[in-house]
Short mmCIF file of C-alpha atoms in Angstrom, two decimals:
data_model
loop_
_atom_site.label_atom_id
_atom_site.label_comp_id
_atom_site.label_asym_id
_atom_site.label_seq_id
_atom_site.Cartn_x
_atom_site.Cartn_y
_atom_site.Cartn_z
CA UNK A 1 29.78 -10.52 229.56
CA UNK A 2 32.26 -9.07 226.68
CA UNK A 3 34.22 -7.73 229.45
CA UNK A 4 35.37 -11.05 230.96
CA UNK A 5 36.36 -12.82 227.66
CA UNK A 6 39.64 -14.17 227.00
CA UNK A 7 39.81 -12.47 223.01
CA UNK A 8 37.84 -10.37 221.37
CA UNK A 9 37.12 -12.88 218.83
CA UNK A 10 34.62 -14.24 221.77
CA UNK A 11 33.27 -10.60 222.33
CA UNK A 12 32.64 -8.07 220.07
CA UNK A 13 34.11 -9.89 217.09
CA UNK A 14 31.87 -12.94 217.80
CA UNK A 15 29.45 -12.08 215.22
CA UNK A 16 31.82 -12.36 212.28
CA UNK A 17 33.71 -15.34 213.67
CA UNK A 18 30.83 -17.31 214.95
CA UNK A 19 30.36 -19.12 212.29
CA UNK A 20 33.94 -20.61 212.67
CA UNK A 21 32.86 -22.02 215.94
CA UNK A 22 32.08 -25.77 215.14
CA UNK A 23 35.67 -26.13 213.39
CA UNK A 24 38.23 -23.92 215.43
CA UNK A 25 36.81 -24.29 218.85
CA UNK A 26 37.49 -26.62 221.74
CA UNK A 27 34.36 -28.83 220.33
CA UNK A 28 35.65 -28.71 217.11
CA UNK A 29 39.11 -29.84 218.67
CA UNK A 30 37.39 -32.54 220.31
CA UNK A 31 35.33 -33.87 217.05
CA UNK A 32 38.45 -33.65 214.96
CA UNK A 33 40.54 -35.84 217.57
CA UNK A 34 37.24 -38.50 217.94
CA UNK A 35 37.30 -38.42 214.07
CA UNK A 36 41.03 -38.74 213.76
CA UNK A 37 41.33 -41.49 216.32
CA UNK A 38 38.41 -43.77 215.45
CA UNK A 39 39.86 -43.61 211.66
CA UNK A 40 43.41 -44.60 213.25
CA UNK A 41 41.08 -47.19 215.56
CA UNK A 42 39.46 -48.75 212.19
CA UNK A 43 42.70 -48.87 210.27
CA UNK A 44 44.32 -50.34 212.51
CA UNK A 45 41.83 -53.03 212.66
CA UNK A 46 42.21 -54.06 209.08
CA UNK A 47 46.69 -54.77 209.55
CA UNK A 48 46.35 -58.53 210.37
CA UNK A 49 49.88 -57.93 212.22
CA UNK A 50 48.39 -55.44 214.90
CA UNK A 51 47.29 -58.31 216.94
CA UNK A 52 46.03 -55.97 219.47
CA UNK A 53 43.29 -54.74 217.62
CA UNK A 54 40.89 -57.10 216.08
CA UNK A 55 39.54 -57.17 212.97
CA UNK A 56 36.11 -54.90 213.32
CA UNK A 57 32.91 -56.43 211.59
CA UNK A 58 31.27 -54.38 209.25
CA UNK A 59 28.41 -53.52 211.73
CA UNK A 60 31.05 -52.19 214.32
CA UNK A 61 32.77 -49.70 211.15
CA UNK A 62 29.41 -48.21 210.94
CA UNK A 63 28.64 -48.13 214.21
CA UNK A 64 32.45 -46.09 214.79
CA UNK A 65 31.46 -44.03 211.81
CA UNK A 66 28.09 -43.12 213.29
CA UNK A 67 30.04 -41.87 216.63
CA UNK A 68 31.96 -39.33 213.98
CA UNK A 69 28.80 -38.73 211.99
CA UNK A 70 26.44 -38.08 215.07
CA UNK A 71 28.87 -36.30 217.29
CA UNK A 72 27.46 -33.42 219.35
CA UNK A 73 28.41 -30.60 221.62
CA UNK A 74 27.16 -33.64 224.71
CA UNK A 75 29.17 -36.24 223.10
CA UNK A 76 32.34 -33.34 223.71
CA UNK A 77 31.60 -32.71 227.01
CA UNK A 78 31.48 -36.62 227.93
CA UNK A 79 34.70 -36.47 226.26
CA UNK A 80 35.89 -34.16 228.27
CA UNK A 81 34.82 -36.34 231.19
CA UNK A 82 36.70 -39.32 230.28
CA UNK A 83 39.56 -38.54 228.43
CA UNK A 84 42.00 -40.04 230.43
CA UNK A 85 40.10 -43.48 228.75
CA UNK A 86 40.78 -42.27 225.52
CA UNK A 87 44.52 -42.37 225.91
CA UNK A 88 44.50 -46.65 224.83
CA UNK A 89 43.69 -45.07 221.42
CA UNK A 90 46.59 -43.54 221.00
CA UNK A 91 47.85 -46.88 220.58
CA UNK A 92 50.97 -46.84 217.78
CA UNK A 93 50.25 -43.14 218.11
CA UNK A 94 50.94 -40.13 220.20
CA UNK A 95 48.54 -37.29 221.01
CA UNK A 96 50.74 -35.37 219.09
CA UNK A 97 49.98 -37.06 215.65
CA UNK A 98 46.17 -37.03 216.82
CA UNK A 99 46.49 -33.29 217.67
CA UNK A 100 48.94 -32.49 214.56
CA UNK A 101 46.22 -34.01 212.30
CA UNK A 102 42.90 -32.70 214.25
CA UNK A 103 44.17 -28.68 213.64
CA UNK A 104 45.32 -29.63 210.32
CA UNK A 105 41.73 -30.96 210.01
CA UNK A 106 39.89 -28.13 212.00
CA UNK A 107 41.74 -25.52 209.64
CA UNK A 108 40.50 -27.50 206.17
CA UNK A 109 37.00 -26.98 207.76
CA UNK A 110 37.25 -23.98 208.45
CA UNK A 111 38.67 -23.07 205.16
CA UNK A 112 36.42 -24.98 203.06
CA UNK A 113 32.84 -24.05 205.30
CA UNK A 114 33.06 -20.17 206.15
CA UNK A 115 36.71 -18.91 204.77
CA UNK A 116 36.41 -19.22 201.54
CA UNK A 117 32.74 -18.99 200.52
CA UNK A 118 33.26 -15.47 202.24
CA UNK A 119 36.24 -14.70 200.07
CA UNK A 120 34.28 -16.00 197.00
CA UNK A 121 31.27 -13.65 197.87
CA UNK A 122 33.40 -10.41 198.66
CA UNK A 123 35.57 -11.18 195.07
CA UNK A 124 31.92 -11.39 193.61
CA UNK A 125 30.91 -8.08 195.49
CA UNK A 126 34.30 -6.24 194.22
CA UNK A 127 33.55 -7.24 190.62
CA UNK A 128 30.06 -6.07 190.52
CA UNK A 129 31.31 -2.90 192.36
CA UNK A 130 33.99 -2.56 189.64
CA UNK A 131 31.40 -3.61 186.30
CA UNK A 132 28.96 -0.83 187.93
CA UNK A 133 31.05 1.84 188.83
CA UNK A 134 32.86 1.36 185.53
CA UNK A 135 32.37 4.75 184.16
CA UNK A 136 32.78 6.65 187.14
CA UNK A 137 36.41 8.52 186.84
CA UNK A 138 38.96 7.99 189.41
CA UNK A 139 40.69 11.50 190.75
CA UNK A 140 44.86 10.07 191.12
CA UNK A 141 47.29 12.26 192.83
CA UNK A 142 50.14 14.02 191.51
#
């Protein structure tokens, strides 16, 4: 119902923002934080003086990488859940360096996924506008 949402970015905007969905929205605040902290989690596995946090075998890296790499809108609802469990993560680390780094991340998606392709293909639509309308004279005003 486009009369009950919050912006309309969620309503009658949705279809030129949807695509920014997976990067600027709660999931993709939620991926971005999973992704920031299991990094944080696997580098501080490899500092020999964090003696909290073991050294990870190589089968556990890819096993933390596959959480990032398989991470789905199920995986951010469970997240939701539980994420009073997440908080030993933040160990060394507040949630505001996760959540400094997960919108810095969520806005290089963003950017780099639907911004700027756009940009490129409306640049490319003004220059073939201007190349074939070349010859048509512009009226200026006095």
């Amino acid at each position: 119902d486009y009369c009950k949402v919050l912006l309309p970015l969620d309503g009658r905007y949705w279809g030129k923002v949807k695509d920014l969905a997976s990067s600027m929205s709660e999931f993709g605040l939620i991926y971005f934080r999973v992704l920031v902290e299991i990094k944080w989690l696997i580098k501080l596995s490899k500092i020999p003086e964090v003696t909290e946090v073991p050294s990870f075998s190589k089968d556990a890296v890819v096993y933390l990488q596959g959480i990032i790499d398989g991470f789905s809108m199920d995986d951010a609802l469970e997240v939701k859940k539980i994420e009073r469990v997440l908080e030993f993560f933040h160990f060394a680390c507040t949630s505001e360096y996760i959540n400094n780094l997960s919108h810095g991340l969520m806005l290089r998606e963003a950017l780099t996924s639907v911004i700027l392709p756009a940009m490129d293909d409306l640049i490319k639509s003004v220059s073939l506008m201007a190349k074939d309308f070349a010859y048509v004279p512009m009226l200026s005003r006095l």
